[in-house]
Amino acid sequence: MPWGFNEEDERCRAMKSALKSEIEKAIQKGYTTFLSGMALGFDTICAETVLDLKKKYGNVKLIAALPCKTQDMKWSDKDRKRYKKLLKKSDGIRCIYDEYAGEECMIERNRYMVNNSSLIIALYNGISGGTKSTIEYAMNRGLDIILIEP
């Protein structure tokens, strides 16, 4: 993200507003279960947004899709505390691996989310990487995709 992890940056605030709007539109179209990869940054913000909207729309569910049980092992105490709080509030946890198994566990987590979805909401800046690969995988599977630009 161009603002790094500074969530007070105006660009981040604008992204959060766009994200909330897109998730709320999805809820109004009948989507009720949301998956989050629970990574630092956008995934965390998505999870928090879904949980916030759950207060308004009681039938909404958040499923944490973890690449491995040790995803937060090298995170700061602050980030780990935020993560654990989100896991406790989620309606389910799906963990792909017990231990970190390299990039493969991230790829499998992303494919799990796509394979169990019909709509993708992603923050994407056009750069190659995991997000681009996941979006291409979702396109090939015929999913609806909403891209939010950072």
PDB file of C-alpha atoms in Angstrom:
ATOM      1  CA  MET A   1       0.000   0.000   0.000  1.00  0.00           C
ATOM      2  CA  PRO A   2       1.422   3.420  -0.875  1.00  0.00           C
ATOM      3  CA  TRP A   3       0.732   4.630   2.678  1.00  0.00           C
ATOM      4  CA  GLY A   4       2.542   1.661   4.218  1.00  0.00           C
ATOM      5  CA  PHE A   5       0.800   0.718   7.444  1.00  0.00           C
ATOM      6  CA  ASN A   6      -0.227   4.282   8.327  1.00  0.00           C
ATOM      7  CA  GLU A   7      -3.993   3.922   8.574  1.00  0.00           C
ATOM      8  CA  GLU A   8      -4.356   7.633   9.383  1.00  0.00           C
ATOM      9  CA  ASP A   9      -3.132   8.566   5.895  1.00  0.00           C
ATOM     10  CA  GLU A  10      -5.900  10.168   3.819  1.00  0.00           C
ATOM     11  CA  ARG A  11      -5.412   7.604   1.049  1.00  0.00           C
ATOM     12  CA  CYS A  12      -5.958   4.774   3.518  1.00  0.00           C
ATOM     13  CA  ARG A  13      -9.056   6.466   4.888  1.00  0.00           C
ATOM     14  CA  ALA A  14     -10.413   6.816   1.343  1.00  0.00           C
ATOM     15  CA  MET A  15      -9.673   3.136   0.678  1.00  0.00           C
ATOM     16  CA  LYS A  16     -11.441   2.126   3.901  1.00  0.00           C
ATOM     17  CA  SER A  17     -14.495   4.137   2.871  1.00  0.00           C
ATOM     18  CA  ALA A  18     -14.545   2.535  -0.604  1.00  0.00           C
ATOM     19  CA  LEU A  19     -14.071  -0.911   0.948  1.00  0.00           C
ATOM     20  CA  LYS A  20     -16.927  -0.434   3.406  1.00  0.00           C
ATOM     21  CA  SER A  21     -19.172   0.737   0.573  1.00  0.00           C
ATOM     22  CA  GLU A  22     -18.330  -2.309  -1.584  1.00  0.00           C
ATOM     23  CA  ILE A  23     -18.824  -4.784   1.261  1.00  0.00           C
ATOM     24  CA  GLU A  24     -22.134  -3.173   2.170  1.00  0.00           C
ATOM     25  CA  LYS A  25     -23.271  -3.349  -1.478  1.00  0.00           C
ATOM     26  CA  ALA A  26     -22.366  -7.044  -1.479  1.00  0.00           C
ATOM     27  CA  ILE A  27     -24.384  -7.607   1.700  1.00  0.00           C
ATOM     28  CA  GLN A  28     -27.364  -5.821   0.160  1.00  0.00           C
ATOM     29  CA  LYS A  29     -27.063  -8.139  -2.872  1.00  0.00           C
ATOM     30  CA  GLY A  30     -27.320 -11.155  -0.571  1.00  0.00           C
ATOM     31  CA  TYR A  31     -23.716 -12.017   0.253  1.00  0.00           C
ATOM     32  CA  THR A  32     -23.467 -12.999   3.904  1.00  0.00           C
ATOM     33  CA  THR A  33     -20.218 -14.942   4.354  1.00  0.00           C
ATOM     34  CA  PHE A  34     -16.883 -13.200   3.888  1.00  0.00           C
ATOM     35  CA  LEU A  35     -13.439 -14.799   3.854  1.00  0.00           C
ATOM     36  CA  SER A  36     -10.289 -12.964   4.873  1.00  0.00           C
ATOM     37  CA  GLY A  37      -6.713 -14.188   4.581  1.00  0.00           C
ATOM     38  CA  MET A  38      -6.004 -12.259   7.807  1.00  0.00           C
ATOM     39  CA  ALA A  39      -2.633 -10.917   6.635  1.00  0.00           C
ATOM     40  CA  LEU A  40      -1.366  -7.551   7.831  1.00  0.00           C
ATOM     41  CA  GLY A  41      -2.780  -4.554   6.008  1.00  0.00           C
ATOM     42  CA  PHE A  42      -5.750  -4.894   3.682  1.00  0.00           C
ATOM     43  CA  ASP A  43      -6.832  -8.341   4.927  1.00  0.00           C
ATOM     44  CA  THR A  44      -6.958  -7.084   8.499  1.00  0.00           C
ATOM     45  CA  ILE A  45      -8.876  -3.963   7.464  1.00  0.00           C
ATOM     46  CA  CYS A  46     -11.342  -6.124   5.507  1.00  0.00           C
ATOM     47  CA  ALA A  47     -11.933  -8.374   8.505  1.00  0.00           C
ATOM     48  CA  GLU A  48     -12.526  -5.383  10.772  1.00  0.00           C
ATOM     49  CA  THR A  49     -14.904  -3.849   8.231  1.00  0.00           C
ATOM     50  CA  VAL A  50     -16.946  -7.044   7.953  1.00  0.00           C
ATOM     51  CA  LEU A  51     -17.153  -7.310  11.752  1.00  0.00           C
ATOM     52  CA  ASP A  52     -18.243  -3.668  11.967  1.00  0.00           C
ATOM     53  CA  LEU A  53     -20.982  -4.243   9.372  1.00  0.00           C
ATOM     54  CA  LYS A  54     -22.045  -7.386  11.231  1.00  0.00           C
ATOM     55  CA  LYS A  55     -23.420  -5.047  13.930  1.00  0.00           C
ATOM     56  CA  LYS A  56     -25.842  -3.631  11.344  1.00  0.00           C
ATOM     57  CA  TYR A  57     -26.438  -6.853   9.414  1.00  0.00           C
ATOM     58  CA  GLY A  58     -26.664  -9.648  11.968  1.00  0.00           C
ATOM     59  CA  ASN A  59     -26.569 -12.478   9.423  1.00  0.00           C
ATOM     60  CA  VAL A  60     -23.054 -11.573   8.207  1.00  0.00           C
ATOM     61  CA  LYS A  61     -20.244 -14.010   8.948  1.00  0.00           C
ATOM     62  CA  LEU A  62     -16.466 -13.685   8.848  1.00  0.00           C
ATOM     63  CA  ILE A  63     -14.330 -16.739   8.147  1.00  0.00           C
ATOM     64  CA  ALA A  64     -10.599 -16.418   8.791  1.00  0.00           C
ATOM     65  CA  ALA A  65      -8.674 -18.295   6.088  1.00  0.00           C
ATOM     66  CA  LEU A  66      -5.183 -18.782   7.474  1.00  0.00           C
ATOM     67  CA  PRO A  67      -2.217 -20.034   5.462  1.00  0.00           C
ATOM     68  CA  CYS A  68      -0.783 -21.565   8.654  1.00  0.00           C
ATOM     69  CA  LYS A  69      -1.310 -21.527  12.401  1.00  0.00           C
ATOM     70  CA  THR A  70       1.936 -19.588  12.817  1.00  0.00           C
ATOM     71  CA  GLN A  71       1.059 -16.756  10.413  1.00  0.00           C
ATOM     72  CA  ASP A  72       1.590 -14.107  13.113  1.00  0.00           C
ATOM     73  CA  MET A  73       4.803 -15.586  14.535  1.00  0.00           C
ATOM     74  CA  LYS A  74       7.097 -12.740  13.408  1.00  0.00           C
ATOM     75  CA  TRP A  75       4.603  -9.901  13.814  1.00  0.00           C
ATOM     76  CA  SER A  76       4.874  -7.122  16.381  1.00  0.00           C
ATOM     77  CA  ASP A  77       3.015  -7.514  19.670  1.00  0.00           C
ATOM     78  CA  LYS A  78       0.556  -4.804  18.582  1.00  0.00           C
ATOM     79  CA  ASP A  79      -0.240  -6.559  15.285  1.00  0.00           C
ATOM     80  CA  ARG A  80      -0.460  -9.956  16.961  1.00  0.00           C
ATOM     81  CA  LYS A  81      -2.938  -8.610  19.548  1.00  0.00           C
ATOM     82  CA  ARG A  82      -5.115  -7.108  16.782  1.00  0.00           C
ATOM     83  CA  TYR A  83      -4.972 -10.407  14.880  1.00  0.00           C
ATOM     84  CA  LYS A  84      -5.923 -12.542  17.890  1.00  0.00           C
ATOM     85  CA  LYS A  85      -8.852 -10.223  18.624  1.00  0.00           C
ATOM     86  CA  LEU A  86     -10.119 -10.666  15.060  1.00  0.00           C
ATOM     87  CA  LEU A  87      -9.739 -14.449  15.240  1.00  0.00           C
ATOM     88  CA  LYS A  88     -11.821 -14.529  18.431  1.00  0.00           C
ATOM     89  CA  LYS A  89     -14.580 -12.495  16.781  1.00  0.00           C
ATOM     90  CA  SER A  90     -14.606 -14.518  13.560  1.00  0.00           C
ATOM     91  CA  ASP A  91     -17.320 -17.087  12.932  1.00  0.00           C
ATOM     92  CA  GLY A  92     -14.888 -19.751  11.814  1.00  0.00           C
ATOM     93  CA  ILE A  93     -11.244 -20.433  11.091  1.00  0.00           C
ATOM     94  CA  ARG A  94      -9.886 -22.473   8.199  1.00  0.00           C
ATOM     95  CA  CYS A  95      -6.175 -23.184   8.464  1.00  0.00           C
ATOM     96  CA  ILE A  96      -4.311 -24.660   5.480  1.00  0.00           C
ATOM     97  CA  TYR A  97      -1.049 -25.727   7.197  1.00  0.00           C
ATOM     98  CA  ASP A  98       0.096 -26.161  10.791  1.00  0.00           C
ATOM     99  CA  GLU A  99       3.474 -24.510  10.182  1.00  0.00           C
ATOM    100  CA  TYR A 100       4.678 -22.025   7.587  1.00  0.00           C
ATOM    101  CA  ALA A 101       5.610 -23.991   4.458  1.00  0.00           C
ATOM    102  CA  GLY A 102       6.930 -21.173   2.302  1.00  0.00           C
ATOM    103  CA  GLU A 103       5.021 -19.296  -0.364  1.00  0.00           C
ATOM    104  CA  GLU A 104       3.030 -22.426  -1.203  1.00  0.00           C
ATOM    105  CA  CYS A 105       0.857 -22.112   1.895  1.00  0.00           C
ATOM    106  CA  MET A 106      -0.047 -18.536   0.923  1.00  0.00           C
ATOM    107  CA  ILE A 107      -0.939 -19.643  -2.603  1.00  0.00           C
ATOM    108  CA  GLU A 108      -3.067 -22.511  -1.282  1.00  0.00           C
ATOM    109  CA  ARG A 109      -4.812 -20.170   1.172  1.00  0.00           C
ATOM    110  CA  ASN A 110      -5.626 -17.772  -1.666  1.00  0.00           C
ATOM    111  CA  ARG A 111      -6.930 -20.601  -3.854  1.00  0.00           C
ATOM    112  CA  TYR A 112      -9.046 -21.880  -0.965  1.00  0.00           C
ATOM    113  CA  MET A 113     -10.646 -18.448  -0.671  1.00  0.00           C
ATOM    114  CA  VAL A 114     -11.307 -18.222  -4.421  1.00  0.00           C
ATOM    115  CA  ASN A 115     -12.625 -21.795  -4.598  1.00  0.00           C
ATOM    116  CA  ASN A 116     -15.105 -20.986  -1.839  1.00  0.00           C
ATOM    117  CA  SER A 117     -16.248 -17.619  -3.174  1.00  0.00           C
ATOM    118  CA  SER A 118     -18.353 -16.121  -5.923  1.00  0.00           C
ATOM    119  CA  LEU A 119     -17.197 -12.525  -5.458  1.00  0.00           C
ATOM    120  CA  ILE A 120     -13.735 -11.100  -4.830  1.00  0.00           C
ATOM    121  CA  ILE A 121     -13.095  -7.649  -3.374  1.00  0.00           C
ATOM    122  CA  ALA A 122      -9.400  -6.837  -3.659  1.00  0.00           C
ATOM    123  CA  LEU A 123      -7.020  -3.933  -3.239  1.00  0.00           C
ATOM    124  CA  TYR A 124      -4.854  -4.024  -6.347  1.00  0.00           C
ATOM    125  CA  ASN A 125      -2.262  -1.663  -7.784  1.00  0.00           C
ATOM    126  CA  GLY A 126      -1.466  -3.580 -10.980  1.00  0.00           C
ATOM    127  CA  ILE A 127       1.865  -4.953  -9.778  1.00  0.00           C
ATOM    128  CA  SER A 128       2.772  -8.625 -10.201  1.00  0.00           C
ATOM    129  CA  GLY A 129       2.605 -10.769  -7.091  1.00  0.00           C
ATOM    130  CA  GLY A 130       0.224 -12.789  -4.974  1.00  0.00           C
ATOM    131  CA  THR A 131      -2.737 -10.456  -5.435  1.00  0.00           C
ATOM    132  CA  LYS A 132      -2.367 -10.443  -9.229  1.00  0.00           C
ATOM    133  CA  SER A 133      -2.077 -14.239  -9.318  1.00  0.00           C
ATOM    134  CA  THR A 134      -5.143 -14.606  -7.127  1.00  0.00           C
ATOM    135  CA  ILE A 135      -7.187 -12.198  -9.254  1.00  0.00           C
ATOM    136  CA  GLU A 136      -6.163 -14.082 -12.427  1.00  0.00           C
ATOM    137  CA  TYR A 137      -7.118 -17.379 -10.768  1.00  0.00           C
ATOM    138  CA  ALA A 138     -10.506 -15.907  -9.797  1.00  0.00           C
ATOM    139  CA  MET A 139     -11.041 -14.574 -13.334  1.00  0.00           C
ATOM    140  CA  ASN A 140     -10.310 -18.013 -14.778  1.00  0.00           C
ATOM    141  CA  ARG A 141     -12.925 -19.477 -12.421  1.00  0.00           C
ATOM    142  CA  GLY A 142     -15.490 -16.893 -13.539  1.00  0.00           C
ATOM    143  CA  LEU A 143     -15.874 -15.013 -10.269  1.00  0.00           C
ATOM    144  CA  ASP A 144     -17.143 -11.467 -10.051  1.00  0.00           C
ATOM    145  CA  ILE A 145     -14.261  -9.185  -9.096  1.00  0.00           C
ATOM    146  CA  ILE A 146     -14.311  -5.719  -7.552  1.00  0.00           C
ATOM    147  CA  LEU A 147     -10.954  -3.963  -7.559  1.00  0.00           C
ATOM    148  CA  ILE A 148     -10.206  -1.094  -5.224  1.00  0.00           C
ATOM    149  CA  GLU A 149      -7.228   1.008  -6.263  1.00  0.00           C
ATOM    150  CA  PRO A 150      -4.868   2.136  -3.518  1.00  0.00           C
TER     151      PRO A 150
END
